[in-house]
Coordinates of C-alpha atoms in Angstrom, one line a residue:
M1 CA 0.9 -27.2 12.0
P2 CA 3.6 -24.6 12.0
H3 CA 2.5 -20.9 12.1
K4 CA 2.4 -19.4 8.6
T5 CA 4.8 -16.5 8.3
R6 CA 4.1 -15.5 4.6
S7 CA 1.0 -14.8 2.7
T8 CA 2.6 -16.3 -0.4
P9 CA 5.2 -19.0 -0.7
N10 CA 7.8 -17.0 -2.6
R11 CA 11.1 -16.6 -0.7
I12 CA 13.0 -14.8 -3.4
N13 CA 13.4 -11.0 -3.0
G14 CA 13.0 -9.1 -6.2
D15 CA 14.6 -6.0 -4.7
F16 CA 18.1 -7.4 -5.2
P17 CA 20.0 -8.6 -8.3
M18 CA 19.1 -12.1 -9.4
N19 CA 20.5 -14.6 -11.9
L20 CA 18.4 -16.0 -14.7
L21 CA 17.2 -19.0 -12.7
Q22 CA 16.2 -16.9 -9.7
R23 CA 14.3 -14.5 -12.0
A24 CA 12.5 -17.4 -13.6
V25 CA 11.5 -18.8 -10.2
Y26 CA 10.4 -15.4 -9.0
F27 CA 8.1 -14.8 -11.9
G28 CA 6.9 -18.4 -11.8
F29 CA 5.9 -18.1 -8.1
N30 CA 4.0 -14.8 -8.6
I31 CA 2.3 -15.9 -11.8
V32 CA 1.2 -19.2 -10.4
E33 CA -0.1 -17.5 -7.2
E34 CA -2.2 -15.2 -9.4
L35 CA -3.6 -18.2 -11.4
R36 CA -4.4 -20.3 -8.4
P37 CA -8.1 -20.7 -7.4
Q38 CA -8.9 -17.7 -5.3
P39 CA -11.4 -17.5 -2.3
T40 CA -14.3 -15.1 -2.3
L41 CA -13.2 -12.0 -0.4
S42 CA -15.8 -9.9 1.5
D43 CA -16.1 -6.1 1.7
V44 CA -14.2 -5.4 -1.5
I45 CA -15.3 -2.0 -2.8
P46 CA -14.2 0.5 -5.5
F47 CA -12.4 3.7 -4.4
R48 CA -14.0 7.0 -5.6
I49 CA -11.4 8.4 -7.8
E50 CA -11.3 12.2 -7.9
A51 CA -9.8 12.3 -11.4
S52 CA -10.0 16.0 -11.8
A53 CA -7.6 16.5 -8.9
Y54 CA -4.7 15.3 -11.0
P55 CA -2.2 16.9 -11.4
G56 CA -2.1 18.8 -8.2
D57 CA -0.9 18.8 -4.6
C58 CA 1.1 15.6 -4.1
L59 CA 0.0 14.5 -7.6
A60 CA 3.1 15.1 -9.8
R61 CA 2.5 14.8 -13.5
T62 CA 5.1 12.1 -14.0
A63 CA 4.1 9.9 -11.1
S64 CA 3.0 6.4 -11.8
P65 CA -0.7 5.6 -11.8
S66 CA -0.4 3.6 -8.6
R67 CA 1.3 6.5 -6.9
I68 CA -1.3 8.9 -8.0
L69 CA -4.1 6.6 -6.9
S70 CA -2.4 6.1 -3.5
N71 CA -2.0 9.8 -2.9
L72 CA -5.6 10.4 -4.0
F73 CA -6.6 8.0 -1.3
W74 CA -4.5 9.7 1.4
L75 CA -5.7 13.1 0.4
G76 CA -9.3 12.0 0.3
L77 CA -9.5 10.5 3.8
P78 CA -12.3 11.8 6.0
V79 CA -10.0 13.4 8.5
E80 CA -12.6 14.7 10.9
A81 CA -14.4 11.3 11.2
I82 CA -11.0 9.6 11.8
E83 CA -9.9 12.1 14.4
A84 CA -13.3 11.9 16.1
A85 CA -13.2 8.1 16.3
L86 CA -9.5 7.8 17.3
G87 CA -9.4 10.7 19.7
T88 CA -5.7 11.4 19.5
V89 CA -3.9 10.6 16.2
R90 CA -0.6 8.9 16.9
I91 CA 0.8 7.4 13.7
V92 CA 3.2 4.5 13.1
D93 CA 4.3 4.4 9.5
V94 CA 5.8 0.9 8.8
G95 CA 8.3 0.6 5.9
C96 CA 8.5 4.4 5.8
G97 CA 11.6 4.6 3.5
K98 CA 12.9 8.2 3.6
G99 CA 9.8 9.3 5.6
G100 CA 8.3 11.2 2.7
Y101 CA 4.8 10.7 3.9
A102 CA 5.5 12.2 7.4
K103 CA 4.9 15.7 6.0
L104 CA 1.6 14.7 4.2
F105 CA 0.2 13.1 7.3
A106 CA 1.2 16.0 9.5
K107 CA -0.6 18.3 7.1
R108 CA -3.7 16.1 6.8
F109 CA -4.1 15.4 10.5
G110 CA -4.1 18.7 12.3
T111 CA -4.4 16.9 15.6
M112 CA -1.5 14.5 15.0
E113 CA 0.3 14.1 18.3
S114 CA 3.2 11.9 17.0
Y115 CA 4.6 10.2 14.0
L116 CA 6.9 7.2 14.2
G117 CA 8.5 5.9 11.0
I118 CA 10.0 2.4 10.9
D119 CA 12.2 1.1 8.2
V120 CA 14.8 -1.7 7.9
E121 CA 17.5 0.9 6.8
R122 CA 18.3 4.2 8.4
R123 CA 17.9 7.2 6.0
D124 CA 19.7 10.6 6.2
A125 CA 16.4 12.3 5.4
W126 CA 15.1 11.2 8.8
D127 CA 17.2 13.9 10.6
R128 CA 15.7 16.6 8.4
H129 CA 12.1 15.5 9.1
S130 CA 12.7 15.4 12.9
T131 CA 14.4 18.8 12.8
R132 CA 11.5 20.3 10.9
D133 CA 8.8 18.6 13.0
P134 CA 9.7 17.5 16.6
R135 CA 6.7 15.2 16.6
C136 CA 8.4 13.0 14.1
R137 CA 10.9 10.3 15.0
F138 CA 12.3 7.2 13.3
V139 CA 13.5 3.7 14.2
A140 CA 15.6 1.4 12.0
A141 CA 14.4 -2.2 12.4
P142 CA 12.8 -5.0 10.3
A143 CA 9.0 -4.8 10.3
E144 CA 8.8 -8.4 11.6
S145 CA 10.6 -7.5 14.7
I146 CA 8.1 -4.8 15.7
T147 CA 7.1 -5.0 19.4
D148 CA 4.3 -3.7 21.6
E149 CA 6.8 -1.2 23.1
V150 CA 7.5 0.2 19.7
L151 CA 3.9 0.4 18.8
G152 CA 3.2 2.0 22.1
D153 CA 0.1 4.1 22.3
A154 CA -0.4 4.4 18.5
T155 CA -3.9 4.8 17.1
L156 CA -3.2 4.8 13.4
I157 CA -0.9 2.2 11.7
V158 CA -0.1 2.9 8.0
S159 CA 2.1 1.6 5.2
Q160 CA 2.6 2.7 1.7
S161 CA 3.9 0.2 -0.9
A162 CA 5.7 -1.6 2.0
L163 CA 4.1 -5.0 2.8
E164 CA 5.2 -6.6 -0.5
H165 CA 8.8 -6.0 0.7
F166 CA 8.4 -7.8 4.0
P167 CA 9.8 -11.3 3.9
E168 CA 7.3 -12.5 6.6
D169 CA 4.3 -10.2 6.2
L170 CA 2.1 -12.5 8.2
T171 CA 4.5 -12.4 11.1
F172 CA 4.3 -8.6 11.0
A173 CA 0.5 -8.7 10.7
G174 CA 0.2 -11.2 13.6
K175 CA 2.2 -9.1 15.9
V176 CA 0.4 -5.8 15.1
G177 CA -3.0 -7.6 15.2
G178 CA -2.3 -9.2 18.6
W179 CA -1.2 -5.8 20.0
A180 CA -4.3 -4.0 18.5
A181 CA -6.7 -6.7 19.8
S182 CA -5.5 -6.3 23.3
A183 CA -5.6 -2.5 23.3
D184 CA -8.3 -0.6 25.1
R185 CA -8.8 2.0 22.4
P186 CA -9.8 2.2 18.7
I187 CA -7.0 1.4 16.3
L188 CA -7.2 2.0 12.6
Q189 CA -4.8 0.5 10.0
L190 CA -4.5 1.5 6.4
H191 CA -2.1 -0.5 4.2
I192 CA -1.6 0.4 0.6
L193 CA -0.2 -2.4 -1.5
P194 CA 0.1 -3.8 -5.0
G195 CA -2.5 -6.2 -6.5
P196 CA -1.9 -9.5 -8.3
K197 CA -0.4 -7.8 -11.4
N198 CA 2.6 -6.6 -9.4
W199 CA 4.9 -8.9 -11.4
R200 CA 3.7 -7.4 -14.7
Q201 CA 3.7 -3.8 -13.6
Y202 CA 7.0 -3.7 -11.9
G203 CA 9.0 -6.8 -12.8
T204 CA 11.1 -8.1 -10.0
H205 CA 9.8 -6.0 -7.1
G206 CA 9.6 -7.1 -3.5
F207 CA 8.4 -10.6 -2.8
R208 CA 4.8 -10.6 -4.0
G209 CA 1.7 -8.9 -5.3
Y210 CA -1.5 -9.4 -3.3
T211 CA -4.1 -11.8 -4.6
K212 CA -7.4 -12.4 -2.8
R213 CA -5.8 -15.5 -1.2
A214 CA -2.9 -13.4 0.1
L215 CA -5.2 -10.6 1.3
A216 CA -7.4 -13.2 3.2
G217 CA -4.2 -14.4 5.0
L218 CA -3.4 -10.8 6.0
I219 CA -6.9 -10.1 7.2
D220 CA -6.9 -13.2 9.4
A221 CA -3.5 -12.3 10.8
F222 CA -4.5 -8.8 11.7
Q223 CA -7.6 -10.1 13.6
P224 CA -9.7 -7.1 13.0
R225 CA -13.2 -6.3 14.3
D226 CA -14.0 -5.0 10.8
H227 CA -12.2 -4.6 7.5
R228 CA -12.5 -3.2 4.0
V229 CA -10.5 -3.7 0.8
F230 CA -10.5 -0.6 -1.5
V231 CA -9.7 -1.2 -5.1
L232 CA -7.6 1.7 -6.5
G233 CA -8.1 2.1 -10.3
G234 CA -8.3 -0.7 -12.8
K235 CA -7.6 -1.8 -16.3
A236 CA -7.3 1.7 -17.8
C237 CA -4.6 2.8 -15.3
N238 CA -2.8 -0.5 -15.7
E239 CA -2.8 0.0 -19.5
V240 CA -1.1 3.4 -19.0
H241 CA 1.5 1.8 -16.9
Y242 CA 2.1 -0.9 -19.4
R243 CA 2.4 1.5 -22.3
W244 CA 4.4 4.3 -20.7
I245 CA 6.4 2.8 -17.8
Y246 CA 7.0 -1.0 -17.9
D247 CA 5.3 -4.2 -19.1
R248 CA 6.9 -7.5 -18.3
L249 CA 5.0 -9.1 -21.2
N250 CA 6.4 -6.5 -23.6
R251 CA 10.1 -6.0 -23.0
S252 CA 10.3 -3.3 -25.6
V253 CA 8.5 -0.8 -23.4
R254 CA 10.7 1.9 -21.9
D255 CA 9.8 4.6 -19.4
R256 CA 8.8 7.5 -21.5
R257 CA 7.3 9.8 -18.9
A258 CA 10.1 12.3 -18.7
A259 CA 10.6 12.4 -22.5
D260 CA 6.9 13.2 -23.2
T261 CA 5.4 14.5 -20.0
D262 CA 2.4 16.2 -21.7
A263 CA 1.2 13.1 -23.5
Y264 CA 1.8 10.9 -20.5
S265 CA -0.2 13.3 -18.2
T266 CA -3.0 13.4 -20.7
A267 CA -3.1 9.6 -21.0
L268 CA -3.1 9.2 -17.2
A269 CA -5.9 11.8 -16.7
T270 CA -8.0 10.0 -19.2
A271 CA -7.4 6.6 -17.6
L272 CA -8.2 7.9 -14.1
A273 CA -11.6 9.2 -15.5
D274 CA -12.3 5.9 -17.3
D275 CA -11.6 3.8 -14.2
A276 CA -13.7 6.2 -12.1
A277 CA -16.6 5.7 -14.5
R278 CA -16.3 1.9 -14.4
L279 CA -16.4 1.6 -10.5
N280 CA -14.0 -1.4 -10.5
D281 CA -14.4 -3.6 -7.5
S282 CA -12.2 -6.5 -8.9
V283 CA -9.0 -7.3 -6.9
D284 CA -7.8 -9.1 -10.0
D285 CA -7.9 -6.0 -12.2
A286 CA -6.7 -3.5 -9.5
C287 CA -4.0 -1.1 -10.2
F288 CA -3.4 -0.9 -6.4
L289 CA -5.2 -1.9 -3.2
V290 CA -5.9 -0.6 0.3
L291 CA -6.5 -2.9 3.2
A292 CA -8.3 -1.1 6.0
T293 CA -8.8 -2.8 9.3
M294 CA -10.4 -1.6 12.5
H295 CA -10.2 -2.6 16.2
G296 CA -12.5 -1.2 18.8
D297 CA -14.8 1.2 16.9
G298 CA -17.6 -0.3 14.8
E299 CA -18.7 2.8 13.0
L300 CA -15.5 4.2 11.5
L301 CA -15.0 1.8 8.6
P302 CA -18.6 2.2 7.4
A303 CA -18.1 5.9 7.6
L304 CA -14.8 5.5 5.6
Q305 CA -16.7 3.5 3.0
R306 CA -19.4 6.0 2.6
H307 CA -16.9 8.8 2.1
M308 CA -14.3 6.9 -0.1
A309 CA -16.6 4.7 -2.2
P310 CA -19.1 5.7 -4.9

């Protein structure tokens, strides 16, 4: 049997213009994938939402619910426990885009020795980041072509809203997983990615959202010693997205955040608090997801769970 290269069968990239037939096929693939029988996924836990932190540092009032939840996760990481487990923090940020998270990671991890951003397209902003912080450097390359030499002596592999854009996400996961499994040091991975409702939240966006089936394929490809799936938000945050930003099932919705920022910010703050109270641990209802994997250290992910889960 040939090696699987994709967690879902869709080969149409929603990041580029499509004709009507391609759009129909794109949505068909993603909707069918969501409706397929799904496996039971272990170690799925709710993320402890600090709703009162919004708005604030890295939590802009007009940011989407998924972006706010993602940044709350990054800001809430137990940095001391991670630094103690990894020793030296050397970050590889895959699908880094303009490198906007380089500054956040440098601020969060005081012991960060290096940051390497990888993206398929070179960005002008990379030069500014490297000039401001000599620890930061960047490489233009497809994620699937990542090599052991590029990964080097990294201890923390991260991605933000990136894996759904990789044509062959399992190829990428297999390469990183094989490299991590052969390393003689602890390696933590944190990948933030959309859930099954990606097609409804964002329309044609990337290749896929992540169902339990797709997540199971990623976990297998990464070959971790241990893993956790954190559920970021739930139905309340999704409803804010559908009412204020975009809803594929209601084409009359237009992005109204800039036009009525106060009302949007109030609605999102309420939704964050509602989802925090519900302790959602359903991948199906997730606003966004975090896949955390660990090689080498058996204590870090339990510590991460104790800190980040209710």
